[in-house]
PDB file of C-alpha atoms in Angstrom:
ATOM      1  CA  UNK A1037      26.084  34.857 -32.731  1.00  0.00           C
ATOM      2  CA  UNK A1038      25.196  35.563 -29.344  1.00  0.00           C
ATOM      3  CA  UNK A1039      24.138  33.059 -26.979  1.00  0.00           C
ATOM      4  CA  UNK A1040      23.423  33.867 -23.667  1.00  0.00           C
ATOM      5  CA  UNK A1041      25.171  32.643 -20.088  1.00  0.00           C
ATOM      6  CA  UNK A1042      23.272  29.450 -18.585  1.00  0.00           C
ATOM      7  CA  UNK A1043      22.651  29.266 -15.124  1.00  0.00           C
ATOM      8  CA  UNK A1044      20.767  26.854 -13.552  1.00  0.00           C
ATOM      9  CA  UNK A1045      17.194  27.380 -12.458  1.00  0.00           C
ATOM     10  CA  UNK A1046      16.314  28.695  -8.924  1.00  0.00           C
ATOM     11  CA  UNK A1047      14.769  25.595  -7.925  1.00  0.00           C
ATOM     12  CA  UNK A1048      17.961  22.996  -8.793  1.00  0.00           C
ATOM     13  CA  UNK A1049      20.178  25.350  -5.681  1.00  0.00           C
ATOM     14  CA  UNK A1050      22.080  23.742  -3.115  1.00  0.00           C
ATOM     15  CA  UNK A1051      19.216  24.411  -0.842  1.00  0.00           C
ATOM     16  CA  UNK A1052      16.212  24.420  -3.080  1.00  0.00           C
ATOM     17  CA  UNK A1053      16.787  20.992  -4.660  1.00  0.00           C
ATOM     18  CA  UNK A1054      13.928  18.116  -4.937  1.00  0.00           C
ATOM     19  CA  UNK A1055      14.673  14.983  -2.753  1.00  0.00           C
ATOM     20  CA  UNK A1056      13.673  11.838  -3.989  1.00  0.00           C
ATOM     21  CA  UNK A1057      15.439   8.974  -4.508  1.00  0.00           C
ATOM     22  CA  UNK A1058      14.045   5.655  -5.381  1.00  0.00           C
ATOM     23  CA  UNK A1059      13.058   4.273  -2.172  1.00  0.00           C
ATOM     24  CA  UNK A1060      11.518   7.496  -1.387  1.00  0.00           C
ATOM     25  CA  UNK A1061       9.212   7.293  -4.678  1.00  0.00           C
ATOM     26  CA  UNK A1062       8.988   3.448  -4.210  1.00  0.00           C
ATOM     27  CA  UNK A1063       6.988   4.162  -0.913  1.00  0.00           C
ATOM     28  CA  UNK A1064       5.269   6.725  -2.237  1.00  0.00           C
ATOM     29  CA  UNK A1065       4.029   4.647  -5.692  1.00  0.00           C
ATOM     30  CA  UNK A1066       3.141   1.654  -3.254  1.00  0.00           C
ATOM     31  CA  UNK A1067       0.793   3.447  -1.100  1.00  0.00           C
ATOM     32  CA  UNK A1068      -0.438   5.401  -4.042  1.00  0.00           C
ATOM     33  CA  UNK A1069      -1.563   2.125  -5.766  1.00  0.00           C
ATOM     34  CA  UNK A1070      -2.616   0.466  -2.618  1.00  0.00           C
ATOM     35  CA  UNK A1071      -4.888   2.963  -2.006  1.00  0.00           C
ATOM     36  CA  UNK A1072      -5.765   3.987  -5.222  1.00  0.00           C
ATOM     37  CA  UNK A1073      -6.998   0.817  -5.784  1.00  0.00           C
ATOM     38  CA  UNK A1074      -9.527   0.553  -2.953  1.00  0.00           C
ATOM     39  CA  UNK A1075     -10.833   4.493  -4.261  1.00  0.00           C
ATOM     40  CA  UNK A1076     -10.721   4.133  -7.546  1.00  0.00           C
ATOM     41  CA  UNK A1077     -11.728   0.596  -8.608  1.00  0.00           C
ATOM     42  CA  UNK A1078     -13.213  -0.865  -5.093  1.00  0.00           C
ATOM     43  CA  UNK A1079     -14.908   2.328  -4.066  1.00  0.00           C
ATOM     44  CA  UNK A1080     -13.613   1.183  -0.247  1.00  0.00           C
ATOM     45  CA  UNK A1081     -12.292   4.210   0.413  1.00  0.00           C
ATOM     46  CA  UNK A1082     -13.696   8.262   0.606  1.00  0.00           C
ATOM     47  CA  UNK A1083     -10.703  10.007   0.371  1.00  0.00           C
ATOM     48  CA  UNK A1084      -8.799  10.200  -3.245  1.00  0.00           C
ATOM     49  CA  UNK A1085      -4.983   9.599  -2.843  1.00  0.00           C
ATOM     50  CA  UNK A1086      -2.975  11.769  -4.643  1.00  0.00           C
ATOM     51  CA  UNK A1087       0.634  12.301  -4.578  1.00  0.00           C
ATOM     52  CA  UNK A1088       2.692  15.523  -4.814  1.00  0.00           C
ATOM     53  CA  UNK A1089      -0.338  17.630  -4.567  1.00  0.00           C
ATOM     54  CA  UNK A1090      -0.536  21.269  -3.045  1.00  0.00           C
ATOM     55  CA  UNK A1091      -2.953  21.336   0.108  1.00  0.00           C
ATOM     56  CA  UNK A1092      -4.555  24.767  -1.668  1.00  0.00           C
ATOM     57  CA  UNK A1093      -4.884  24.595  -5.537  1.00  0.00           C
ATOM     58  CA  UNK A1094      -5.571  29.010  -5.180  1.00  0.00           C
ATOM     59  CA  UNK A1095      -2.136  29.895  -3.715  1.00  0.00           C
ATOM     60  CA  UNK A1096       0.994  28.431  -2.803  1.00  0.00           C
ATOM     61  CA  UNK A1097       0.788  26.100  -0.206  1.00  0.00           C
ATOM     62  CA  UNK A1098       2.604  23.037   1.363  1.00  0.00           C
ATOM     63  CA  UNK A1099       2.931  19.586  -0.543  1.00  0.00           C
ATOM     64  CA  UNK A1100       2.924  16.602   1.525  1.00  0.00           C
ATOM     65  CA  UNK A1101       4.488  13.110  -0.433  1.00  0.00           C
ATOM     66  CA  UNK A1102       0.557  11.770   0.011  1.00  0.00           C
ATOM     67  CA  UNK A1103      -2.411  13.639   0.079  1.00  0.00           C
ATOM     68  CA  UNK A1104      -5.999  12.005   1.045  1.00  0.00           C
ATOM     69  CA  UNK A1105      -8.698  14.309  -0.728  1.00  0.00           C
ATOM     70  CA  UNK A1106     -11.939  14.672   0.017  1.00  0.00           C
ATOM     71  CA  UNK A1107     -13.284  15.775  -2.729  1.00  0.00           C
ATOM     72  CA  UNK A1108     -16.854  16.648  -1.320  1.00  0.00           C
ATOM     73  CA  UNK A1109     -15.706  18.591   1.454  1.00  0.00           C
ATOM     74  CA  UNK A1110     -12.631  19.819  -0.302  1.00  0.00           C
ATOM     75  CA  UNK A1111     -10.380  19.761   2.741  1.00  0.00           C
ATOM     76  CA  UNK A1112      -7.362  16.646   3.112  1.00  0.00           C
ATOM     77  CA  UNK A1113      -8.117  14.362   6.301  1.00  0.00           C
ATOM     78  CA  UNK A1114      -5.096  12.393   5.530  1.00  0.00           C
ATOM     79  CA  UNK A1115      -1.422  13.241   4.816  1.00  0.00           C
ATOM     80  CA  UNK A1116       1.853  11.103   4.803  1.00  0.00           C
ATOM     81  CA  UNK A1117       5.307  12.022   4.739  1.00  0.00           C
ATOM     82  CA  UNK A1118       7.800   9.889   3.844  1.00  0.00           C
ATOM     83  CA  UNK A1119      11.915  10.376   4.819  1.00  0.00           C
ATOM     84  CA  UNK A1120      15.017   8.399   5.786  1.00  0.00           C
ATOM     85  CA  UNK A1121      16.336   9.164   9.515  1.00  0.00           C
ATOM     86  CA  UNK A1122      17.831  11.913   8.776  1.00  0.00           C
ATOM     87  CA  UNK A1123      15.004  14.061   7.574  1.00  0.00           C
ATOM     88  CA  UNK A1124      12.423  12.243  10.526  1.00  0.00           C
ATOM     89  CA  UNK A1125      12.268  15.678  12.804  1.00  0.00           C
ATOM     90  CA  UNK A1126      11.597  18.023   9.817  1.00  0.00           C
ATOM     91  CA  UNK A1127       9.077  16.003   8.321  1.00  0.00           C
ATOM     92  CA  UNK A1128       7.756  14.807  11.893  1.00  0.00           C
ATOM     93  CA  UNK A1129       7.642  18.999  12.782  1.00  0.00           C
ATOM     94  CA  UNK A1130       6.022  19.933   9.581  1.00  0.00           C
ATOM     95  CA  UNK A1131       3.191  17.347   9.628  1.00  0.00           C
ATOM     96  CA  UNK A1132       2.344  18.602  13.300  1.00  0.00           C
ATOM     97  CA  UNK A1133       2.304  22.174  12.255  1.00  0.00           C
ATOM     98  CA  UNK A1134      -0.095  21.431   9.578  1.00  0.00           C
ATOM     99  CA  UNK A1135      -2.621  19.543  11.463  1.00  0.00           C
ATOM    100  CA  UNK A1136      -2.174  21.940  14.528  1.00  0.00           C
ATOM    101  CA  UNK A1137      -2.692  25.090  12.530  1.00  0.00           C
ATOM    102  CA  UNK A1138      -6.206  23.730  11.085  1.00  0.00           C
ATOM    103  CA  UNK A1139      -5.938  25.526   7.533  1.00  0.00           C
ATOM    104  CA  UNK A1140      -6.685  22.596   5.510  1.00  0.00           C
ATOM    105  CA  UNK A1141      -8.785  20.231   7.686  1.00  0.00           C
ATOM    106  CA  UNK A1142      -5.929  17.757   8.011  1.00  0.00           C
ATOM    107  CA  UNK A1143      -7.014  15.061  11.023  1.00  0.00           C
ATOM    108  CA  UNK A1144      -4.068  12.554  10.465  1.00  0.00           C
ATOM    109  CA  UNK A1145      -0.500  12.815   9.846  1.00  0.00           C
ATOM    110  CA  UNK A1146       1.864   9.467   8.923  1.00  0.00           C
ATOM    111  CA  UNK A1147       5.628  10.015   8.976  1.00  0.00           C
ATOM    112  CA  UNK A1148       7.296   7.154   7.705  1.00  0.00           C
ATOM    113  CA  UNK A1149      11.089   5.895   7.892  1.00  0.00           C
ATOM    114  CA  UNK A1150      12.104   4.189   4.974  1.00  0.00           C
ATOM    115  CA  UNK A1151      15.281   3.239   6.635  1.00  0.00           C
ATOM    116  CA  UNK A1152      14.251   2.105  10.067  1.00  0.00           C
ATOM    117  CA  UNK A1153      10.459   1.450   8.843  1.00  0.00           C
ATOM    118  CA  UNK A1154       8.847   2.547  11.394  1.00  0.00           C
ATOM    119  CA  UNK A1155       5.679   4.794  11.396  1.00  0.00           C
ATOM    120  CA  UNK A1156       4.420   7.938  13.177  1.00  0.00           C
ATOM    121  CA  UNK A1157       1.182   8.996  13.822  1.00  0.00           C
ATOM    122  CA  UNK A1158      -0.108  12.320  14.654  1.00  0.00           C
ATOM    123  CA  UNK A1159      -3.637  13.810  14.937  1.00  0.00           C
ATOM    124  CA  UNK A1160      -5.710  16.702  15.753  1.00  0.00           C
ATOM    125  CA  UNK A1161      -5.592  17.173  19.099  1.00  0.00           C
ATOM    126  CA  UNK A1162      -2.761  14.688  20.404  1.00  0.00           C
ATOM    127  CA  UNK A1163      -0.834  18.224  21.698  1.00  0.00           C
ATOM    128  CA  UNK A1164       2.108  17.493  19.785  1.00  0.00           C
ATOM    129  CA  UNK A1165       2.684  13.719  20.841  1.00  0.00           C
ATOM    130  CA  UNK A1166       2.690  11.036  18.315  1.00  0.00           C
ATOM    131  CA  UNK A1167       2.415   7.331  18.686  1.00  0.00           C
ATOM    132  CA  UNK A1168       4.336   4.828  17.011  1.00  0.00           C
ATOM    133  CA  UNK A1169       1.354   3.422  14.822  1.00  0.00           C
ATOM    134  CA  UNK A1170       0.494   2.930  10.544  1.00  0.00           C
ATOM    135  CA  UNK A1171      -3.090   2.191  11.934  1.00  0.00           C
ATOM    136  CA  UNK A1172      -5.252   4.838  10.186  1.00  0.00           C
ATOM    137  CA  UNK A1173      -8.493   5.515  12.414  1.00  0.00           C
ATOM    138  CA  UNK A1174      -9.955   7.737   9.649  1.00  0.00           C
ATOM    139  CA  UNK A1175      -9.969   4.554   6.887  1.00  0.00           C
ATOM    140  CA  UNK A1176     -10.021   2.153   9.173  1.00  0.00           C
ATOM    141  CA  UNK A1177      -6.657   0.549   7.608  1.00  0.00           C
ATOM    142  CA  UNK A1178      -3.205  -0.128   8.600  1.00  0.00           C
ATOM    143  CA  UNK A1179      -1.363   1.712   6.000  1.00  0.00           C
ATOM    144  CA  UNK A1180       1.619  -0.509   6.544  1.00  0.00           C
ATOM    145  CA  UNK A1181       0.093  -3.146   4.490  1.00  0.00           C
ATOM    146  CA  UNK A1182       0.882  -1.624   1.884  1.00  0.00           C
ATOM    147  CA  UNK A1183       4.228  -1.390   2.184  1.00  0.00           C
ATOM    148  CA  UNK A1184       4.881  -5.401   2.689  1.00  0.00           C
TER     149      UNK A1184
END
């Protein structure tokens, strides 16, 4: 019988690999719920949270850790990253490039540190300097709270 050679898929590489351990996907859930909550059952909130989710559904296209949908205008205000120290400049440069290139009407961009837990903000038109704040102006909500 013949049976093929195995090798792993293109995704699992050295390079390629997804990165989430626990206290990365703890943050995530929490804010997820948090904000779920005041969307879905409060009706608080405008913009649908949704984690994991491509900013364009038609191609392929970047996936923050936390997307904030609006899902009249179709664009995402709000996006979060979330990292240990380590990966703070990548995540830091990417969420900067995507509000600064203005593809997917992005208007606020949260890095958080897990490890040091401290927040970044960016948004349009800061000229790539962020402020040390979890204080969303968009939702009127200190993200942080969350997280406690």
């Amino acid at each position: 019988m013949y049976f093929p050679s195995v090798n792993a898929p293109f995704a699992v590489g050295e390079d390629q690999g997804v990165w989430a351990p626990i206290e990365h996907q703890r943050i995530i859930s929490k804010l997820n719920v948090g904000l779920g909550i005041l969307y879905y059952r409060e009706k608080a909130i405008r913009l649908e949270p949704l984690p994991e989710t491509m900013l364009d559904d038609a191609k392929a296209s970047p996936v923050p850790d936390l997307s904030l949908v609006d899902n009249e205008s179709n664009e995402t205000p709000i996006i979060i990253e979330v990292c240990k120290t380590t990966g703070l400049k990548g995540d830091l440069r990417k969420v900067i490039q995507l509000i600064d290139e203005d593809l997917y009407g992005i208007q606020e961009g949260f890095v958080y540190d897990y490890r040091t837990h401290k927040w970044l903000r960016y948004r349009f038109g800061d000229g790539g300097l962020t402020t040390e704040s979890s204080f969303s102006a968009l939702l009127n909500l200190d993200l942080n709270e969350f997280l406690l």
